[in-house]
GROMACS .gro file of C-alpha atoms in nm:
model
  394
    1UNK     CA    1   7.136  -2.346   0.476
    2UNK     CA    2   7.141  -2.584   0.204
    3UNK     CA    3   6.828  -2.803   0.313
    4UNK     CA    4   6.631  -2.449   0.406
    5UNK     CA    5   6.673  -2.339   0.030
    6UNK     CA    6   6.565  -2.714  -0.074
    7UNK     CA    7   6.270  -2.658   0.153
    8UNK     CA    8   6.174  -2.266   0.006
    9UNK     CA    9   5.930  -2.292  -0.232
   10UNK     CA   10   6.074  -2.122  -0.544
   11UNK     CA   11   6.058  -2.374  -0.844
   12UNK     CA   12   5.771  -2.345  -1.089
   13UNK     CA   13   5.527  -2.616  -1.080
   14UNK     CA   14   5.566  -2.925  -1.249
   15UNK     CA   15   5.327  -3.071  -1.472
   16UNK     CA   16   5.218  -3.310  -1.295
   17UNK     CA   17   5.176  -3.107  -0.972
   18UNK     CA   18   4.936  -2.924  -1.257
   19UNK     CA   19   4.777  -3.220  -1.337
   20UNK     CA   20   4.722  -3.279  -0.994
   21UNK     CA   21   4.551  -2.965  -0.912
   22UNK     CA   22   4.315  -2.972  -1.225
   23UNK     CA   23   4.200  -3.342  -1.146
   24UNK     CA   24   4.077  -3.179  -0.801
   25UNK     CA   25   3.971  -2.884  -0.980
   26UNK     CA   26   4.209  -2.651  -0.851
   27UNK     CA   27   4.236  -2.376  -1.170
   28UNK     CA   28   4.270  -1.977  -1.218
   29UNK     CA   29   3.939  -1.859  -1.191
   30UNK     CA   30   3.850  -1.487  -1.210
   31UNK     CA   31   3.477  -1.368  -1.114
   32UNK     CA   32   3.484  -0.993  -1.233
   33UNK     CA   33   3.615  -1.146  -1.557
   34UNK     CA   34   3.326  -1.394  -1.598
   35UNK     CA   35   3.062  -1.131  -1.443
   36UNK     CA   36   3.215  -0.876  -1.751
   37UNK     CA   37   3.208  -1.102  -1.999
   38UNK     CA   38   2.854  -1.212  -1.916
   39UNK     CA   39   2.761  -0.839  -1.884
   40UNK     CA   40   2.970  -0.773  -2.215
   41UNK     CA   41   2.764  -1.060  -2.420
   42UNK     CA   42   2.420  -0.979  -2.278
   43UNK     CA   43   2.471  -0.558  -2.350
   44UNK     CA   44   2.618  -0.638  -2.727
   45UNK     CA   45   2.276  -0.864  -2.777
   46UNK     CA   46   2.093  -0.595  -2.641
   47UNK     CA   47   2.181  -0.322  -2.898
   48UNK     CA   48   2.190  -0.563  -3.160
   49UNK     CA   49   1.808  -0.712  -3.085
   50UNK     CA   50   1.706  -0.382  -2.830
   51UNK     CA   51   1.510  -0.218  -3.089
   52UNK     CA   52   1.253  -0.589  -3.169
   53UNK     CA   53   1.263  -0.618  -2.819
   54UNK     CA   54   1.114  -0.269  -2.743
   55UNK     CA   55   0.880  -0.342  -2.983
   56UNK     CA   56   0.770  -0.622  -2.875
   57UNK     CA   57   0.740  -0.511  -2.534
   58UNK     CA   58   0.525  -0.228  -2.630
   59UNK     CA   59   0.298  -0.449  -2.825
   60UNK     CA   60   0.275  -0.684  -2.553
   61UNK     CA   61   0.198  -0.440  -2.269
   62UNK     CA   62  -0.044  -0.286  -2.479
   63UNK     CA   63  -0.227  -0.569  -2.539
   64UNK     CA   64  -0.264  -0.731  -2.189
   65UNK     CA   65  -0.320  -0.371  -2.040
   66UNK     CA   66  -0.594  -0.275  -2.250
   67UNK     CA   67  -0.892  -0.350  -2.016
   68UNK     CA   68  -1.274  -0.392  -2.152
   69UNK     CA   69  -1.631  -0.503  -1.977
   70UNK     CA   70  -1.571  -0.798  -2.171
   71UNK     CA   71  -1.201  -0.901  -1.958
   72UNK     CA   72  -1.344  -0.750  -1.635
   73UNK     CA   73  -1.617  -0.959  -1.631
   74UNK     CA   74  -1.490  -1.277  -1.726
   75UNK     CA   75  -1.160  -1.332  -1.479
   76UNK     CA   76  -1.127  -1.632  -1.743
   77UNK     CA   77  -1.073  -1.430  -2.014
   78UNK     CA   78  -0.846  -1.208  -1.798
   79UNK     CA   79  -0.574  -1.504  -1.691
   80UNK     CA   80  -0.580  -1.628  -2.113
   81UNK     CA   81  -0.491  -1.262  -2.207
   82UNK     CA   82  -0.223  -1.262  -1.872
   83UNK     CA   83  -0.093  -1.612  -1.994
   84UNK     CA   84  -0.044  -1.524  -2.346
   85UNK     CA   85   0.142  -1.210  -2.271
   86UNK     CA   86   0.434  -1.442  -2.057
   87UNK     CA   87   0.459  -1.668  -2.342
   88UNK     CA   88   0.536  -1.417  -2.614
   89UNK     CA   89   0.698  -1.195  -2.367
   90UNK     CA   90   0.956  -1.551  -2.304
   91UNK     CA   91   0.964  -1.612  -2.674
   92UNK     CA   92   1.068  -1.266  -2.725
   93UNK     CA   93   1.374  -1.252  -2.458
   94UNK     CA   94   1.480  -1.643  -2.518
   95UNK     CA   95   1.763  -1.514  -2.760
   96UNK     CA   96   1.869  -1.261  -2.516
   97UNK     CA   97   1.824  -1.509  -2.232
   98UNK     CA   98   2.036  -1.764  -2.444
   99UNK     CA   99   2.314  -1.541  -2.532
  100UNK     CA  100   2.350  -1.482  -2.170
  101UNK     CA  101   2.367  -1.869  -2.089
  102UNK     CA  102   2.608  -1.910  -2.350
  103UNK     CA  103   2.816  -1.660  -2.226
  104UNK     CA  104   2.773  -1.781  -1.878
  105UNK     CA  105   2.968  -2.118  -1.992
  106UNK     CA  106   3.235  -1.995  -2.209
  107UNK     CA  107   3.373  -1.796  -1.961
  108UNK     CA  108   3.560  -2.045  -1.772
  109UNK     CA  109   3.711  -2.154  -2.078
  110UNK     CA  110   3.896  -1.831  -2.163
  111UNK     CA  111   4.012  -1.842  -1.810
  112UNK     CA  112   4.148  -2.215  -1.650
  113UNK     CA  113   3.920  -2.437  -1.899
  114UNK     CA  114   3.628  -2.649  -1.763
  115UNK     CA  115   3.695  -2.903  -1.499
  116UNK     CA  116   3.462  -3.163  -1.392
  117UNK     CA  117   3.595  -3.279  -1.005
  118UNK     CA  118   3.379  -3.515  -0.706
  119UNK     CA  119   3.628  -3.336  -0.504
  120UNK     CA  120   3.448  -3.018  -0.445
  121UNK     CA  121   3.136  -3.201  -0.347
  122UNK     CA  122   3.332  -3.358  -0.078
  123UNK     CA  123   3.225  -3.193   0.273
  124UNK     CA  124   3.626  -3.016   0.393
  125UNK     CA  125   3.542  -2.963   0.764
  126UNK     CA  126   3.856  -2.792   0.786
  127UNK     CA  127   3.696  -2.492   0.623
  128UNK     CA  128   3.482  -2.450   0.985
  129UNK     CA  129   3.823  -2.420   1.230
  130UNK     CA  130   3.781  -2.069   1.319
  131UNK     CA  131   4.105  -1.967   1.404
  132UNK     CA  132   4.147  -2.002   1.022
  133UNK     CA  133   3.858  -1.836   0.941
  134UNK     CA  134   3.981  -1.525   1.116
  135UNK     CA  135   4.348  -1.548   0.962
  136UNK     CA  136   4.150  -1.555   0.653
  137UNK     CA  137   3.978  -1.278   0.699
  138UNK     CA  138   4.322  -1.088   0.775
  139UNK     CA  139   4.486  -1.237   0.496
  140UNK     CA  140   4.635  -1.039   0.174
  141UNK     CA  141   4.407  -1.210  -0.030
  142UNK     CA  142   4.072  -1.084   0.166
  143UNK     CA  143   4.232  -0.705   0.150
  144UNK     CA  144   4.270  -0.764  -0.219
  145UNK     CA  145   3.914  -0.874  -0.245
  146UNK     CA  146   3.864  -0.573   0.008
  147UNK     CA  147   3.963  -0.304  -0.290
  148UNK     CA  148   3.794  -0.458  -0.558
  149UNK     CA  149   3.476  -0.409  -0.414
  150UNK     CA  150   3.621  -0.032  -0.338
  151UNK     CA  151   3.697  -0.021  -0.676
  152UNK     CA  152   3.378  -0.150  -0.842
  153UNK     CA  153   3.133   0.055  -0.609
  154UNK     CA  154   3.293   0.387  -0.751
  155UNK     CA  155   3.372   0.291  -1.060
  156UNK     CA  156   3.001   0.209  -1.104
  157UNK     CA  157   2.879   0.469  -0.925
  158UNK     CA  158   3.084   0.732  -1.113
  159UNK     CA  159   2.952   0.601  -1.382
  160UNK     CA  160   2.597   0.604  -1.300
  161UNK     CA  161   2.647   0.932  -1.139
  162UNK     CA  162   2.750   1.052  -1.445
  163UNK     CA  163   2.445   0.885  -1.648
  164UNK     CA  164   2.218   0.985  -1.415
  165UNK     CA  165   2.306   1.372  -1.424
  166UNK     CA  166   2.368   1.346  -1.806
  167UNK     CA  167   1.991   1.271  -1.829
  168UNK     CA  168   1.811   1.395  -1.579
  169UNK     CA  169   1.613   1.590  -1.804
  170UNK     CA  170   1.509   1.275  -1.996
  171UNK     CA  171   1.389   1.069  -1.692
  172UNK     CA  172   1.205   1.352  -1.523
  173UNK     CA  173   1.019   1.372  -1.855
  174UNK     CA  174   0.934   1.035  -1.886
  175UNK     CA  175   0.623   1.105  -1.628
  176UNK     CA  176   0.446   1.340  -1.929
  177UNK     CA  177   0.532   1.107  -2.235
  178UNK     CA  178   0.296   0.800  -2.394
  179UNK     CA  179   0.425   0.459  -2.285
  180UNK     CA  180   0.581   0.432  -2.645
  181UNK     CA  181   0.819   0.708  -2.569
  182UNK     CA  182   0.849   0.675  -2.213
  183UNK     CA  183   0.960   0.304  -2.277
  184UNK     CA  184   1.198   0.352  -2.549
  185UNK     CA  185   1.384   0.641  -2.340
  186UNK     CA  186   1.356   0.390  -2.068
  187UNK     CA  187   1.513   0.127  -2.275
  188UNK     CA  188   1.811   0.351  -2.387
  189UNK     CA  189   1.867   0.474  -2.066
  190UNK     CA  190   1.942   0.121  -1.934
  191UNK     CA  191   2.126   0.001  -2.219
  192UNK     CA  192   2.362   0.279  -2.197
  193UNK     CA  193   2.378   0.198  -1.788
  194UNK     CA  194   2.525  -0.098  -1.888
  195UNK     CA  195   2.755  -0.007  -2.163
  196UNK     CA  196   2.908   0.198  -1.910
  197UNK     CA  197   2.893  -0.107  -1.645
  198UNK     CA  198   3.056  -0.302  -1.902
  199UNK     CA  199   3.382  -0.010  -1.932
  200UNK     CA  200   3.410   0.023  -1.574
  201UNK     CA  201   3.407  -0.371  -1.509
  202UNK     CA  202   3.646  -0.433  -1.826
  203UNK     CA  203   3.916  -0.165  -1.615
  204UNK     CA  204   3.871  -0.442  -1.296
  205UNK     CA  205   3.881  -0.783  -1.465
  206UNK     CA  206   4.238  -0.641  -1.647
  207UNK     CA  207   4.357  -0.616  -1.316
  208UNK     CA  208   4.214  -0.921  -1.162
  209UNK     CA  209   4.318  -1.173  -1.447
  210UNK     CA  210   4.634  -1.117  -1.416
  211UNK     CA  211   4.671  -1.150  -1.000
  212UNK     CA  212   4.443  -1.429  -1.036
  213UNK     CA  213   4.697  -1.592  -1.251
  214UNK     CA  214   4.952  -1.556  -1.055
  215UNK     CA  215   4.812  -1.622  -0.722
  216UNK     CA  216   4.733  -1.942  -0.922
  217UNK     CA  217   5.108  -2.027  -1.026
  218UNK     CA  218   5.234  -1.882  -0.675
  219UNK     CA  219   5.018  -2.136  -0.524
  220UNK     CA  220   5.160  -2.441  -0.654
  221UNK     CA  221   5.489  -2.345  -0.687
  222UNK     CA  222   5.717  -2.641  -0.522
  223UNK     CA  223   6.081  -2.678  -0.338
  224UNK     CA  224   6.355  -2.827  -0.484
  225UNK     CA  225   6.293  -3.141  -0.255
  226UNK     CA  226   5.924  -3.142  -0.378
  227UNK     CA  227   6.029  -3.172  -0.715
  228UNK     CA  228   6.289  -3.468  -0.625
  229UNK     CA  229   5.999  -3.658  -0.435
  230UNK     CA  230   5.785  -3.612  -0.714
  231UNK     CA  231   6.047  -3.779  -0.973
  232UNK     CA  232   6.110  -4.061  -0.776
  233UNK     CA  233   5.756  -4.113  -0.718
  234UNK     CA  234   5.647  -4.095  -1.087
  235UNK     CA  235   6.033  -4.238  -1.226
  236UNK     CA  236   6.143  -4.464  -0.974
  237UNK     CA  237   6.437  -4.429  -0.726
  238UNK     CA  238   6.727  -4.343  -0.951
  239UNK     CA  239   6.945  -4.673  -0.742
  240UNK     CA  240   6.632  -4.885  -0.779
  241UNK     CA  241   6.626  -4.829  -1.171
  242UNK     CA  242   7.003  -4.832  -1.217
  243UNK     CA  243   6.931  -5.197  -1.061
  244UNK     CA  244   6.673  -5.287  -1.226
  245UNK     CA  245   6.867  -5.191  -1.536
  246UNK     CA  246   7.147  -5.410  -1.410
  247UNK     CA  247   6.920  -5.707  -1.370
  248UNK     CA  248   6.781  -5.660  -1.725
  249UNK     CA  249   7.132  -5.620  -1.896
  250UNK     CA  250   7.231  -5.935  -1.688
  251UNK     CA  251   6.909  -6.165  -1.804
  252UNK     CA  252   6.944  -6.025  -2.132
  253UNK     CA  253   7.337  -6.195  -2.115
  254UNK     CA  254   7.191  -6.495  -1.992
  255UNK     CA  255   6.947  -6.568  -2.240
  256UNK     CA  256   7.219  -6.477  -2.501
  257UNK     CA  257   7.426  -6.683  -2.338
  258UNK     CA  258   7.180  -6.981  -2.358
  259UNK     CA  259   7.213  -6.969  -2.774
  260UNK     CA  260   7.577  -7.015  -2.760
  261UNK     CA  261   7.550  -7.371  -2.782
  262UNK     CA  262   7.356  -7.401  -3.066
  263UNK     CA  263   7.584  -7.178  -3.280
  264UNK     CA  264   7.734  -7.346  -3.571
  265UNK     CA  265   8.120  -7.081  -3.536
  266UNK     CA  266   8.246  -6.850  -3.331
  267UNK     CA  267   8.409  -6.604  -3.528
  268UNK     CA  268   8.667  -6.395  -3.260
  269UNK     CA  269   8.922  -6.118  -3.293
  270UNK     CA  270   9.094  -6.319  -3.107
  271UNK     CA  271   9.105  -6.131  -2.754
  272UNK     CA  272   8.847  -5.832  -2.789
  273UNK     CA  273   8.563  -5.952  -2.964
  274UNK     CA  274   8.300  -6.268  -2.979
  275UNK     CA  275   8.052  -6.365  -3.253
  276UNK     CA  276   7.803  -6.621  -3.267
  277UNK     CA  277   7.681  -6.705  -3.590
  278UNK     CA  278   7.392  -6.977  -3.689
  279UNK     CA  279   7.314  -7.074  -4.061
  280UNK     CA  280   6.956  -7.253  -4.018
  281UNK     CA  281   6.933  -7.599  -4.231
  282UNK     CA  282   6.703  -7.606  -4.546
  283UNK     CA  283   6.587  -7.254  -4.513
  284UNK     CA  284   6.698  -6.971  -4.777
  285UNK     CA  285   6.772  -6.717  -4.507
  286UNK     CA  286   7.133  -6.584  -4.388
  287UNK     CA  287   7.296  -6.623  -4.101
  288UNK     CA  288   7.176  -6.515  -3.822
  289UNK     CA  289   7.355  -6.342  -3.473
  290UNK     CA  290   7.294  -6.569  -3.204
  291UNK     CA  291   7.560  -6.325  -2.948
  292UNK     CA  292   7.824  -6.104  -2.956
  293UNK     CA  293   8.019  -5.923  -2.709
  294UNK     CA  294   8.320  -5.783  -2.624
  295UNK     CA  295   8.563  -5.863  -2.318
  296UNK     CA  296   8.463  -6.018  -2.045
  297UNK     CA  297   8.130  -6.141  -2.245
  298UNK     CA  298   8.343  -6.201  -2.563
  299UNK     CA  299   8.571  -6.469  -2.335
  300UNK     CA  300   8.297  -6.628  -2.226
  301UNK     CA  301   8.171  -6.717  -2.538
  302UNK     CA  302   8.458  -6.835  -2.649
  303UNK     CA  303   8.462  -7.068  -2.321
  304UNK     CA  304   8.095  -7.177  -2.452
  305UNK     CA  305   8.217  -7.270  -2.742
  306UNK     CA  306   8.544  -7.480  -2.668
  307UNK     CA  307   8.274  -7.622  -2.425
  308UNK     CA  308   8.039  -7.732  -2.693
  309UNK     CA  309   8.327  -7.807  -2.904
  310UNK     CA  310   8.198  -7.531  -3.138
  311UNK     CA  311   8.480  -7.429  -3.380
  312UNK     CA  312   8.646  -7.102  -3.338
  313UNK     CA  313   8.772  -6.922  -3.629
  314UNK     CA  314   8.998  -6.590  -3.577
  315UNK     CA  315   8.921  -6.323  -3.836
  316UNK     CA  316   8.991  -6.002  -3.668
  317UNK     CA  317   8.879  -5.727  -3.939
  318UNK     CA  318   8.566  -5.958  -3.957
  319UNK     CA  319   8.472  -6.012  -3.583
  320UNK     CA  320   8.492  -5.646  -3.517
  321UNK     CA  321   8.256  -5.600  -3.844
  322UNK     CA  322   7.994  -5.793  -3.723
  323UNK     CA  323   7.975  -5.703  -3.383
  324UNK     CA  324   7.943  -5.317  -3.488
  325UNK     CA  325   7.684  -5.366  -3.786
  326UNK     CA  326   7.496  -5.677  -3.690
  327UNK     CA  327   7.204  -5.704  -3.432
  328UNK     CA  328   7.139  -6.038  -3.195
  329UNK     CA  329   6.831  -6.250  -3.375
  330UNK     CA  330   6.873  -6.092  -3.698
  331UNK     CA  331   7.044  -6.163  -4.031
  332UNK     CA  332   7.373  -6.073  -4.090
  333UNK     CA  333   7.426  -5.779  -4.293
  334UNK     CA  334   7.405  -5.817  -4.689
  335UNK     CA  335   7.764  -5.660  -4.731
  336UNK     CA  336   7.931  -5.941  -4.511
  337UNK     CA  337   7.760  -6.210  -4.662
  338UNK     CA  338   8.103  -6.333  -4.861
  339UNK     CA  339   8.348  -6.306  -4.608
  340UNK     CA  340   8.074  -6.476  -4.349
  341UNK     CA  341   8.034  -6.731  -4.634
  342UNK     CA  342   8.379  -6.814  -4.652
  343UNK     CA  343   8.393  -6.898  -4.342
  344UNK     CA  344   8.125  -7.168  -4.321
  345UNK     CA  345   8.224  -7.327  -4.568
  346UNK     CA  346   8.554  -7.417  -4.392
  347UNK     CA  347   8.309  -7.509  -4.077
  348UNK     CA  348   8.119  -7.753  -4.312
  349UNK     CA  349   8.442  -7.863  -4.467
  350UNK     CA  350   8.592  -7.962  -4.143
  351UNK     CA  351   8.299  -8.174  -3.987
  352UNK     CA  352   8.318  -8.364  -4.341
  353UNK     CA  353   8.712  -8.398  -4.255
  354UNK     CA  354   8.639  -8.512  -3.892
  355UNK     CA  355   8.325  -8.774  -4.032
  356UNK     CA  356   8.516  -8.906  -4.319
  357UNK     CA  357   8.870  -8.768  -4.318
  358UNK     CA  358   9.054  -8.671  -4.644
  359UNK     CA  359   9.188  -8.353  -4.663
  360UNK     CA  360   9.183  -8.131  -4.388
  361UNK     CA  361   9.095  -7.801  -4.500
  362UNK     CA  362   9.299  -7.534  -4.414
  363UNK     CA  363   9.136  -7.233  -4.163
  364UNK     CA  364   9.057  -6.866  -4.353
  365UNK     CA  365   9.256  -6.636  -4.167
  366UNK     CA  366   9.298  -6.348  -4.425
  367UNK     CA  367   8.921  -6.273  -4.506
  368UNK     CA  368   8.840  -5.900  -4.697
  369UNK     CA  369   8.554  -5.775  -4.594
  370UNK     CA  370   8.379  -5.401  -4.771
  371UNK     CA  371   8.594  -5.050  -4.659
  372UNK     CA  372   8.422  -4.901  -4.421
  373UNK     CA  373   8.260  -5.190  -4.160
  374UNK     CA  374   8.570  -5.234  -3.998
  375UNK     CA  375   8.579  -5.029  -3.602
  376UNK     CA  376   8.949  -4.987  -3.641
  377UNK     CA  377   8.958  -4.898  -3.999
  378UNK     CA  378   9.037  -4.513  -4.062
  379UNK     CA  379   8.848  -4.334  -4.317
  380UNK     CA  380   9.074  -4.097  -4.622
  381UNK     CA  381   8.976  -3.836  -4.487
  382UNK     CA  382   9.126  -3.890  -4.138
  383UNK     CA  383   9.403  -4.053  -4.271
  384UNK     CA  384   9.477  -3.737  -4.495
  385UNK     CA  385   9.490  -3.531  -4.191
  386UNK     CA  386   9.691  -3.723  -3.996
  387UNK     CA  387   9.922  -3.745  -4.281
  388UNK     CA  388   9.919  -3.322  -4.294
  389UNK     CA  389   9.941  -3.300  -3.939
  390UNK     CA  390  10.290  -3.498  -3.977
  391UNK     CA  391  10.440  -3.358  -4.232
  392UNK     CA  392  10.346  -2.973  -4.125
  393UNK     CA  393  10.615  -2.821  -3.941
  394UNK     CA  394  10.642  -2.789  -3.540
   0.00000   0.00000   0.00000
């Protein structure tokens, strides 16, 4: 039961499956909401520019069908007047014509975006078996297709029905009017045909966004296993990177390790915590971490160091302060500068000692360092509580 529910496709789409899909140029697409909008742009420059276009059109039609001896006897003549009136009568619907085109490609970005995909071009032979072809053909999606169709053929007949009888009069008049009248009834006959075009289409792309959409999203929805191929396929096997984290943290060690020698002190806790510390020769700049660690790591620096017979100086409070606040290949920080200080110069002291003898300095083993850097060190406010929480009664 468990690996059919992994299997069930029930788990939105991930954004790379989306990614996926677009690249191919697999988006929502809706055709009665592109044909509306077209149809929607195109009737809205109509009644804005219908009344220069009429015009227009009646001047041009006048002209070209005004016939003399002088036109019918020179077919020359005829073909100039012909070729004039396609020029102006282009000049006169370009605006319309590039409303349209406009239209035509914003559509697709209101609805899924433009997508630009070789895919598509690519011949999908599959699309010929025609055992699928019939399954399509039965499928929900054809039957929804089915009733759209339904849907737009009486919507738009209702509606032309209902133009049609609403001015009846008008057209059967048109026959005994001047070409003036007859074409500006014509022209307001149409535009209001596809005003209410426009209405009835608006009622079916409302429905079809929406199922598009979702058709869309139902499509690429994925199984739980889906989604757990996909993240080790774009993340990496979760064992493979918890190794290759392992190998990291362990060559990181290493190289740290590799500095140890070159430390001038190893400043411990004694048993919890390792720091190496450098102070570069002639240069103005503190000292600097060279590695730090605690257990295992911290005992092996201290093995380092009795190896390289690098001295090793126990200051507890001071160890854990630098291991918490300072970062490998940097400077120590500013506020440990005097207790760090104090403890290089008894390393400096004591190779002096061990060249020349003398005096054999004696080791720092109660360094103060600033409130607060310590791990271990409780702050007033915790201490206060702890104090209340004692002395409050069970």
């Amino acid at each position: 039961m468990a690996e059919e529910s992994d299997l069930e496709k029930t788990e939105s789409a991930s954004p790379r499956r989306l990614e996926k899909a677009r690249e191919s140029g697999d988006v929502p697409r809706s055709i009665e909401f592109s044909t509306f909008f077209i149809l929607l742009s195109g009737t809205l420059a109509i009644w804005l520019m219908g009344s220069s276009l009429v015009k227009n059109l009646q001047t041009g039609l006048g002209q070209t069908l005004n016939f003399g001896i002088i036109k019918e006897l020179n077919s020359a003549e005829m073909f100039l007047g012909y070729q004039n009136f396609l020029i102006d009568l282009g000049i006169t619907f370009l605006p319309l014509l590039g409303i349209i085109f406009i239209a035509a490609i914003g559509a697709p970005l209101l609805i899924g975006g433009w997508t630009f995909s070789a895919e598509k071009l690519i011949p999908n032979f599959s699309k010929l078996n025609p055992i699928q072809g019939i399954s399509n053909i039965f499928s929900v999606n054809s039957l929804i297709e089915l009733l759209k169709a339904i849907l737009k053929t009486l919507f738009i007949g209702f509606a032309s029905w209902l133009l049609i009888s609403s001015q009846l009069d008008s057209i059967l008049s048109l026959l005994t009017k001047s070409i003036q009248e007859s074409s500006a009834q014509q022209g307001y006959i149409i535009l209001w045909c596809l005003t209410l075009m426009v209405v009835s289409l608006s009622v079916i792309s409302m429905i079809d966004v929406p199922y598009q959409i979702y058709r869309y999203t139902d499509k690429l929805k994925m199984s739980r296993q889906e989604l757990r191929d996909e993240s080790k396929e774009t993340e990496g096997n979760p064992e493979i990177k918890a190794k290759i984290r392992a190998q990291q943290r362990e060559m990181s060690r290493r190289r740290m390790m590799s500095k140890v020698p070159s430390a001038d002190v190893v400043i411990t806790n004694p048993t919890h915590y390792s720091v190496a510390l450098q102070y570069p020769d002639n240069s103005n700049k503190a000292p600097i971490i060279l590695a730090k660690g605690q257990g295992e790591v911290a005992l092996r620096i201290r093995e380092l160091a009795k190896e390289n017979n690098i001295e090793i100086v126990e200051v507890p409070p001071l160890a854990r302060a630098l291991y918490k606040h300072a970062e490998l290949d940097q400077e120590i920080p500013s506020a440990l500068f005097t207790a760090v200080a104090q403890v290089l110069a008894y390393v400096f002291q004591l190779r002096v000692y061990q060249k020349q003898g003398g005096i054999q300095p004696q080791k720092p083993t109660q360094i103060a360092i600033p409130p607060g850097l310590d791990i271990l060190e409780v702050s007033p406010e915790v201490e206060l509580t702890n104090q209340t929480k004692v002395m409050s009664p069970a």
